[in-house]
PDB file of C-alpha atoms in Angstrom:
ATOM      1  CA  UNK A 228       0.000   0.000   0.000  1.00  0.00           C
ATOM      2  CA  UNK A 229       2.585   2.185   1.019  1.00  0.00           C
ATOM      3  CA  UNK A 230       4.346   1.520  -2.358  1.00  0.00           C
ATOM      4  CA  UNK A 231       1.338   2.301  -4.556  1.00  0.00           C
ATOM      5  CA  UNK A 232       0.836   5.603  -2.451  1.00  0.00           C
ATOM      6  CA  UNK A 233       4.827   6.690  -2.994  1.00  0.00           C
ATOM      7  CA  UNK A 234       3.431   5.784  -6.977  1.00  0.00           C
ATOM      8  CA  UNK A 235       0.897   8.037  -6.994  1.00  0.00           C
ATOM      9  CA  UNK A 236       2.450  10.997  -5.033  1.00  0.00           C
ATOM     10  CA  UNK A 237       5.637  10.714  -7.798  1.00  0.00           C
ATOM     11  CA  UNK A 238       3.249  10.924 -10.768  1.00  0.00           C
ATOM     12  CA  UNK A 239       1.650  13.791  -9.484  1.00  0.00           C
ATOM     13  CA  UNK A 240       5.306  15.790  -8.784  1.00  0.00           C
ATOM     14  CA  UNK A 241       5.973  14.924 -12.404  1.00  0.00           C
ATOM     15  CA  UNK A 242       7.347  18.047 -14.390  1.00  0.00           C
ATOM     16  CA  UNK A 243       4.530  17.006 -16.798  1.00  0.00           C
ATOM     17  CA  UNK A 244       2.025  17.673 -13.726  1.00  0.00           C
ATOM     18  CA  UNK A 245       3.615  20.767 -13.015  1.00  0.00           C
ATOM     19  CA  UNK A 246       3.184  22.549 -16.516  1.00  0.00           C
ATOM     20  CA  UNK A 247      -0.180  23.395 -16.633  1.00  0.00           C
ATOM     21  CA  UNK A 248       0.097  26.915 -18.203  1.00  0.00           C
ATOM     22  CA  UNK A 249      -3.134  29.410 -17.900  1.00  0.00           C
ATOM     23  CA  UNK A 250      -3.878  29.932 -21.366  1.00  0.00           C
ATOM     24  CA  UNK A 251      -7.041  31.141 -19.730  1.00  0.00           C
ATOM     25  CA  UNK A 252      -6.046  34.625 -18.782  1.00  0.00           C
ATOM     26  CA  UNK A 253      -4.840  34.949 -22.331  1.00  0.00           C
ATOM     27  CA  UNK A 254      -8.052  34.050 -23.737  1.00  0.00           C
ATOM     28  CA  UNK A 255      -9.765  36.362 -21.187  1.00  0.00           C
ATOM     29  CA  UNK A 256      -7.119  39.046 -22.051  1.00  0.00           C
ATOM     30  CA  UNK A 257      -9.352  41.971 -24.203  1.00  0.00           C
ATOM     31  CA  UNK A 258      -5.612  43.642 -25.043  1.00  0.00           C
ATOM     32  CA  UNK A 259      -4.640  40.326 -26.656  1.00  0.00           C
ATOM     33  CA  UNK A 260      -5.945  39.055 -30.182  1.00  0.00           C
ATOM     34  CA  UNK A 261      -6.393  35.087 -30.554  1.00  0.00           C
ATOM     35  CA  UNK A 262      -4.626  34.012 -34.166  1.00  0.00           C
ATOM     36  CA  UNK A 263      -5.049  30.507 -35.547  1.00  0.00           C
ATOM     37  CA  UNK A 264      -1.301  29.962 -36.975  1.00  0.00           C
ATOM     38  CA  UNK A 265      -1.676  29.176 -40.444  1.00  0.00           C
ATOM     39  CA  UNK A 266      -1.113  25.363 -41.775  1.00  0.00           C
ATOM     40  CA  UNK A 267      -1.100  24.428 -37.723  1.00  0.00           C
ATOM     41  CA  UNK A 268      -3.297  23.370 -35.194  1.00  0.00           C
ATOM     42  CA  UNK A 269      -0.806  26.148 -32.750  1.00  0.00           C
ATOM     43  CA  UNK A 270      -2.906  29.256 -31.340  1.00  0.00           C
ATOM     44  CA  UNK A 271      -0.775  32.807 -31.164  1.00  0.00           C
ATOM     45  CA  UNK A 272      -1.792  35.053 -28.470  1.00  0.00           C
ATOM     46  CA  UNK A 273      -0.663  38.677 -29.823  1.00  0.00           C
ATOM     47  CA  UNK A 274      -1.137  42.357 -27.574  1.00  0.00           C
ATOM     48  CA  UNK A 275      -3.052  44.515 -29.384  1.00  0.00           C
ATOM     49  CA  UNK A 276      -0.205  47.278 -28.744  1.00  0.00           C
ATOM     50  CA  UNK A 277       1.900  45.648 -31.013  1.00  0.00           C
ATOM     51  CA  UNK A 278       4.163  45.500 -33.624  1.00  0.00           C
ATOM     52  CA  UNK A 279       7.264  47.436 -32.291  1.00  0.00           C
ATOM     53  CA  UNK A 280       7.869  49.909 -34.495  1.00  0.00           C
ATOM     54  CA  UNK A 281      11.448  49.462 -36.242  1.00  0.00           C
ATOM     55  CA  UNK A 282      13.729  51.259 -39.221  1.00  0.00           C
ATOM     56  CA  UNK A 283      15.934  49.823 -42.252  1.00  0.00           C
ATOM     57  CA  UNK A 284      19.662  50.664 -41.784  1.00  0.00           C
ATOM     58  CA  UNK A 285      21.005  52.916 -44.285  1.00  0.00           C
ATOM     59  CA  UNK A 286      21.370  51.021 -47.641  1.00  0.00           C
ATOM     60  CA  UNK A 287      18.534  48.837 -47.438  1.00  0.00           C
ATOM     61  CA  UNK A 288      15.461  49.653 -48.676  1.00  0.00           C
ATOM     62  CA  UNK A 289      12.798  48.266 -46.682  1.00  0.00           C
ATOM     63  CA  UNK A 290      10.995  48.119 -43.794  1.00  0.00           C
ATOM     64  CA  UNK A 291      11.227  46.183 -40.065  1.00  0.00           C
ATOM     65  CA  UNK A 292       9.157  45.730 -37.079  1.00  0.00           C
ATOM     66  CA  UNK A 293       9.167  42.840 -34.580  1.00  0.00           C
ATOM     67  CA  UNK A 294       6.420  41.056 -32.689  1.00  0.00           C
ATOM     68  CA  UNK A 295       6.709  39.218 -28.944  1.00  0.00           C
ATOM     69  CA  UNK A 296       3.991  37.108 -28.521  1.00  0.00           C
ATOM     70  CA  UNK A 297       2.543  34.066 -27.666  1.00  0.00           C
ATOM     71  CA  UNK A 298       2.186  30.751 -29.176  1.00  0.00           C
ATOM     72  CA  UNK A 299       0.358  27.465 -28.061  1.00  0.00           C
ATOM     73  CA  UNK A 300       2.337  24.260 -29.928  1.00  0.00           C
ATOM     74  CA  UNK A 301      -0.535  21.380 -29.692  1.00  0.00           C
ATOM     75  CA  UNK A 302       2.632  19.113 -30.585  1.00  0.00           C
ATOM     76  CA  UNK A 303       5.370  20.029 -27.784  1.00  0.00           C
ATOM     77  CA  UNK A 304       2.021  20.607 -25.327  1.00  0.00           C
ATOM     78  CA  UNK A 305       3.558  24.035 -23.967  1.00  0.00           C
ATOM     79  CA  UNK A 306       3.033  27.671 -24.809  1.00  0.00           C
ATOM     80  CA  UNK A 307       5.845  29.760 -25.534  1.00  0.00           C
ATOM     81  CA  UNK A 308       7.004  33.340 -26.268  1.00  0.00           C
ATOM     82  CA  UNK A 309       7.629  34.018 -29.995  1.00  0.00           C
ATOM     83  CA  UNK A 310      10.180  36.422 -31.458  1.00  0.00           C
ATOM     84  CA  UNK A 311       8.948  37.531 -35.203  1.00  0.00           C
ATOM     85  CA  UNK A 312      11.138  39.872 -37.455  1.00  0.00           C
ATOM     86  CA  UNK A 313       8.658  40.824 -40.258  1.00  0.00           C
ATOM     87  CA  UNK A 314      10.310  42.943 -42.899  1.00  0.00           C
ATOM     88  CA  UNK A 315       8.372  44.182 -46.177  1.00  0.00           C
ATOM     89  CA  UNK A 316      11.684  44.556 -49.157  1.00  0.00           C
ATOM     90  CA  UNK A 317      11.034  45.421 -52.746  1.00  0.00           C
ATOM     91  CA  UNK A 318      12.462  43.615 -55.641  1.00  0.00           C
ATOM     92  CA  UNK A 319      12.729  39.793 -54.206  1.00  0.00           C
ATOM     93  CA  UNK A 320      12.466  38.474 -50.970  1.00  0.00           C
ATOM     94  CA  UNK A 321      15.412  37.784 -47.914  1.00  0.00           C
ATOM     95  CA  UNK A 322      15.244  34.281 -48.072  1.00  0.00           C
ATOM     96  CA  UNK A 323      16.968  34.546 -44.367  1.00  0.00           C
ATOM     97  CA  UNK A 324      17.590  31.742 -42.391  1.00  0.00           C
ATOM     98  CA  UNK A 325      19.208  33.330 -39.754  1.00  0.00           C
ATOM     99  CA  UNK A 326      18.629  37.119 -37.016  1.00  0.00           C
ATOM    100  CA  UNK A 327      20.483  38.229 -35.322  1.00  0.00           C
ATOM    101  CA  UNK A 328      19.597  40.634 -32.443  1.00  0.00           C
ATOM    102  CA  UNK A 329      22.379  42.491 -30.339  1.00  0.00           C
ATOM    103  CA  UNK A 330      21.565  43.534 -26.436  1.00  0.00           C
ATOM    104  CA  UNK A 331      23.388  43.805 -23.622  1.00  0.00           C
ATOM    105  CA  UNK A 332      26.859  43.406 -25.313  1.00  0.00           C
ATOM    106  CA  UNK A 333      25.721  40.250 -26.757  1.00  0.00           C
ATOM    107  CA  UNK A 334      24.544  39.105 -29.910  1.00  0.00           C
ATOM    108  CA  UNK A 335      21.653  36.267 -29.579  1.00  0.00           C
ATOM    109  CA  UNK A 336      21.483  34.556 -33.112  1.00  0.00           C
ATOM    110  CA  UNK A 337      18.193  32.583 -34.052  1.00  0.00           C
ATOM    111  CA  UNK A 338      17.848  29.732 -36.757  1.00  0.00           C
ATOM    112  CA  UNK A 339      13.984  30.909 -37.680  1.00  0.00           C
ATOM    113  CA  UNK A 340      11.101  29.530 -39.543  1.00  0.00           C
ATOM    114  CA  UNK A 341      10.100  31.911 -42.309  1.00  0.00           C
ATOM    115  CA  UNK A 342       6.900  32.984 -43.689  1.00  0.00           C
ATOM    116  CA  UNK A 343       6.715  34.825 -47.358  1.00  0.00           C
ATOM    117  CA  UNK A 344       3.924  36.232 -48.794  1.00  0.00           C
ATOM    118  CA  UNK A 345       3.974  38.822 -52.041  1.00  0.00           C
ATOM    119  CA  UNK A 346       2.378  41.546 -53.638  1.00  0.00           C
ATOM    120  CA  UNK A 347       2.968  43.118 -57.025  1.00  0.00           C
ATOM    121  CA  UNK A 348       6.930  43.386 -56.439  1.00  0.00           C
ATOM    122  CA  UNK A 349       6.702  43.550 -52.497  1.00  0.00           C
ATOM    123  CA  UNK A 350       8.198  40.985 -50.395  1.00  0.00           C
ATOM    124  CA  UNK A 351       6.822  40.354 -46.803  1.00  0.00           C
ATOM    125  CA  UNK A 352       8.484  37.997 -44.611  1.00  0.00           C
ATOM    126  CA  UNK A 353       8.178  36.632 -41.107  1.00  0.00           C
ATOM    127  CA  UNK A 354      11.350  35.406 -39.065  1.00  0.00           C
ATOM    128  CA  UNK A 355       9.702  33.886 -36.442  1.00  0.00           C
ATOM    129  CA  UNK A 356      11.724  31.570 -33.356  1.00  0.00           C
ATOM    130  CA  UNK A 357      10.267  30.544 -29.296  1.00  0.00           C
ATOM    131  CA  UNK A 358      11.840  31.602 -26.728  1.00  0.00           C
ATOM    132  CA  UNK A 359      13.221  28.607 -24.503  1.00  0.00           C
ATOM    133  CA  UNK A 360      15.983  28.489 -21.856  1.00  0.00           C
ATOM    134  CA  UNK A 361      18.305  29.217 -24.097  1.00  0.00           C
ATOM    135  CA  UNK A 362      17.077  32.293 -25.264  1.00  0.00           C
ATOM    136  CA  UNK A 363      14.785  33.531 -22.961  1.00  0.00           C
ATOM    137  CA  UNK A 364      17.433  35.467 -20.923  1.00  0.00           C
ATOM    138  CA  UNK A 365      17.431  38.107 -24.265  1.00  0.00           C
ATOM    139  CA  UNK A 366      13.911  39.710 -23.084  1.00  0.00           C
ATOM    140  CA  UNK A 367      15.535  40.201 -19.674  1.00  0.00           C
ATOM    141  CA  UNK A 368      18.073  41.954 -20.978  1.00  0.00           C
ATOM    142  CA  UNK A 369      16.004  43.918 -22.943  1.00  0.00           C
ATOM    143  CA  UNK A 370      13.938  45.222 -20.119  1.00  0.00           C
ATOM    144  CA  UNK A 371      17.297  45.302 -17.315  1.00  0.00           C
ATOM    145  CA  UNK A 372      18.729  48.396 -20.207  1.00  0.00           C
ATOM    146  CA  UNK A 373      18.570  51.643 -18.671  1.00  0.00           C
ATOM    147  CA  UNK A 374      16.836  53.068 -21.164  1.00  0.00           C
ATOM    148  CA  UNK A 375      15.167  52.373 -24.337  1.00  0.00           C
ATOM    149  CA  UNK A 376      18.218  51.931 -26.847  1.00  0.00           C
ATOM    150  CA  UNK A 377      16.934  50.869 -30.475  1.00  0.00           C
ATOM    151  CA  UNK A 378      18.065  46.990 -30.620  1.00  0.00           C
ATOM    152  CA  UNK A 379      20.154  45.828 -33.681  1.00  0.00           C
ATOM    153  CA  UNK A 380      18.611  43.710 -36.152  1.00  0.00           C
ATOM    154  CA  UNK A 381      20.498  41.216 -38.844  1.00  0.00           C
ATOM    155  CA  UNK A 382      19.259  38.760 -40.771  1.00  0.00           C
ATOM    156  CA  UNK A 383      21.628  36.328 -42.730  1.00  0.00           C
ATOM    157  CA  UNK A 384      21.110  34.151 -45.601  1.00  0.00           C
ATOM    158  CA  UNK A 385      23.701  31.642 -45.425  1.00  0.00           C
ATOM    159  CA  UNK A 386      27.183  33.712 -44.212  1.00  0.00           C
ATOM    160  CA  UNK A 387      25.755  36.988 -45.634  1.00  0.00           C
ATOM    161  CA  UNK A 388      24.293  39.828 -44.338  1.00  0.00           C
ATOM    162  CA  UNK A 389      20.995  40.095 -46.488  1.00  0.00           C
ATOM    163  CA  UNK A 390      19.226  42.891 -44.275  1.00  0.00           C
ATOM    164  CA  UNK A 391      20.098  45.013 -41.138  1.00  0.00           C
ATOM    165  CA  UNK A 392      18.168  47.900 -39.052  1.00  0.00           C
ATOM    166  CA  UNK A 393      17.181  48.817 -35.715  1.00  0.00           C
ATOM    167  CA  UNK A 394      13.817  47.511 -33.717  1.00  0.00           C
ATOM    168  CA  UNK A 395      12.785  49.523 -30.700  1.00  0.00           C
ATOM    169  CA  UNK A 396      11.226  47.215 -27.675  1.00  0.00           C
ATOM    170  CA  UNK A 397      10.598  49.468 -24.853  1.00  0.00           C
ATOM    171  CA  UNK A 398      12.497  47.658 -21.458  1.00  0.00           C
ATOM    172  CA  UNK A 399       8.708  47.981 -19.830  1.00  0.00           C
ATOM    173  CA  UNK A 400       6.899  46.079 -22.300  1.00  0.00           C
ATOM    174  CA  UNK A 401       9.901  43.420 -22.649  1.00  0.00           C
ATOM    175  CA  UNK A 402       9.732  43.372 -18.208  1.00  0.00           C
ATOM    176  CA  UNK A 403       5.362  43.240 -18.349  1.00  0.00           C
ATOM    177  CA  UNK A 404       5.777  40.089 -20.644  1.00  0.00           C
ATOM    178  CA  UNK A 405       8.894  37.927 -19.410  1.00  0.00           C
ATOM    179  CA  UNK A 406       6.597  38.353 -15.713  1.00  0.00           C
ATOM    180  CA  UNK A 407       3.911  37.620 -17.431  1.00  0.00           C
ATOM    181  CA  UNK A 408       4.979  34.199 -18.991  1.00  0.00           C
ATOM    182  CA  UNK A 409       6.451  33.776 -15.420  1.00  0.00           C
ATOM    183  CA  UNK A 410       3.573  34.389 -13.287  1.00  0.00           C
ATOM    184  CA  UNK A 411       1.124  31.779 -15.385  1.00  0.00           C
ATOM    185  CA  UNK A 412       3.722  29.358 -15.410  1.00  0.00           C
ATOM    186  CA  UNK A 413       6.197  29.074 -18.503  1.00  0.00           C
ATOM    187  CA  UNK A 414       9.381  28.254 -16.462  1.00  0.00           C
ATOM    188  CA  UNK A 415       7.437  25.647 -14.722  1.00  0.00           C
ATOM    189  CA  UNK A 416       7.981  23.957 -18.266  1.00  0.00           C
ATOM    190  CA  UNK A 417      10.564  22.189 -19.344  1.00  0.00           C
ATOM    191  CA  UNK A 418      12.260  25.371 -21.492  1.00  0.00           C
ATOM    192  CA  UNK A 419      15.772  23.526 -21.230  1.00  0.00           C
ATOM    193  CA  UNK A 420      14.574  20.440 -23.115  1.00  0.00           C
ATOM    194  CA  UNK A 421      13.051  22.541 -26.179  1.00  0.00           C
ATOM    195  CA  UNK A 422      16.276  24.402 -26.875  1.00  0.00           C
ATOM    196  CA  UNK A 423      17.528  21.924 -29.708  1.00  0.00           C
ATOM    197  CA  UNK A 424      13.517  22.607 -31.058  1.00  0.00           C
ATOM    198  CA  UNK A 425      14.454  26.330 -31.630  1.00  0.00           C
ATOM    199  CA  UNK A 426      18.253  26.684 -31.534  1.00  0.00           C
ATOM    200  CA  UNK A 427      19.925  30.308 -30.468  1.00  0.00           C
ATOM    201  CA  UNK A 428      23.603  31.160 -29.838  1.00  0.00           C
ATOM    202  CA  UNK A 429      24.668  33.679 -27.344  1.00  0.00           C
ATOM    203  CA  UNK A 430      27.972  35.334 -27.677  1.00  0.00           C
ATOM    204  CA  UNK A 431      29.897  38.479 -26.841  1.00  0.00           C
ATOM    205  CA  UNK A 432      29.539  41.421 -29.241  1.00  0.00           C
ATOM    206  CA  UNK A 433      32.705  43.046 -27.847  1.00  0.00           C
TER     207      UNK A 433
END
């Protein structure tokens, strides 16, 4: 008996029992807008305050702003934050495989999933990643800079450089949604195992 009771008890301190996230109060959220992800059974949970408004360095012509939000994966049963890069160019698209964003003295490159779409000569893409224990610590930095510094933006298409500018994310909004996935439980997931899932690479910029 005592056996079957030490049973029970372990199954229900499993990390599995312990990652119930409240998609509720996202659902319940009137700031946030529920989007089916398209070709996926995933949900995206976006503020209504966003995108964050960006700028094309000088010498490309184009146009950036970048999205934190949330996404339910059906699949991986966990909801995430989501980094997207959206940039509108002219002519033909990125192609990018790669961003590259640059904070705190460090430069956190993403492997993304991209999302084209086109219109008479214009070129929108999505750069999209999640946000897992590897990567999450980039939204911390954002919102532990002392003020809000525009954050460098490259995306790479194989070794090159394809498309650079500057994305501003305001440190309170970055602080308001790394709590936020705290407080209804996304460390209480298991962020480490997902990092292969949605690689990133943290290294000095000095």
């Amino acid at each position: 008996m005592k056996k079957l009771l030490a049973c029970l008890l372990a199954l229900l301190l499993t990390p599995s029992a312990l990652a119930e996230f409240d998609l509720s109060a996202l659902r319940d959220d009137p700031g946030f807008a529920v989007i089916p992800q398209h070709g996926t059974v995933n949900t995206i949970y976006r503020a209504n305050s966003q995108p964050f408004i960006g700028q094309a360095d000088e010498g490309y012509d184009g146009e950036v702003v970048a999205y934190v939000d949330y996404i339910h994966l059906v699949d991986q049963e966990a909801t995430l934050l989501r980094l997207v890069i959206s940039t509108t160019v002219y002519d033909s698209p990125l192609n990018g495989e790669r961003v590259r964003l640059s904070v705190g003295g460090k430069h956190y490159t993403f492997e993304v999933e991209r999302e084209e779409s086109e219109y008479d000569g214009i070129y929108m893409e999505d750069f999209s990643t999640c946000l897992t224990d590897a990567s999450l610590p980039l939204l911390k930095a954002i919102a532990q800079q002392k003020r809000d510094n525009p954050i460098p933006v490259t995306v790479f298409c194989g070794e090159d450089a394809v498309f650079s500018g500057l994305v501003l994310i305001p440190g309170d909004d970055a602080a308001k949604l790394y709590d936020q996935f705290i407080d209804l439980g996304g460390k209480k997931q298991e962020l480490k195992k997902l990092d292969d899932a949605w690689p990133c690479t943290v290294d000095s910029a000095k």
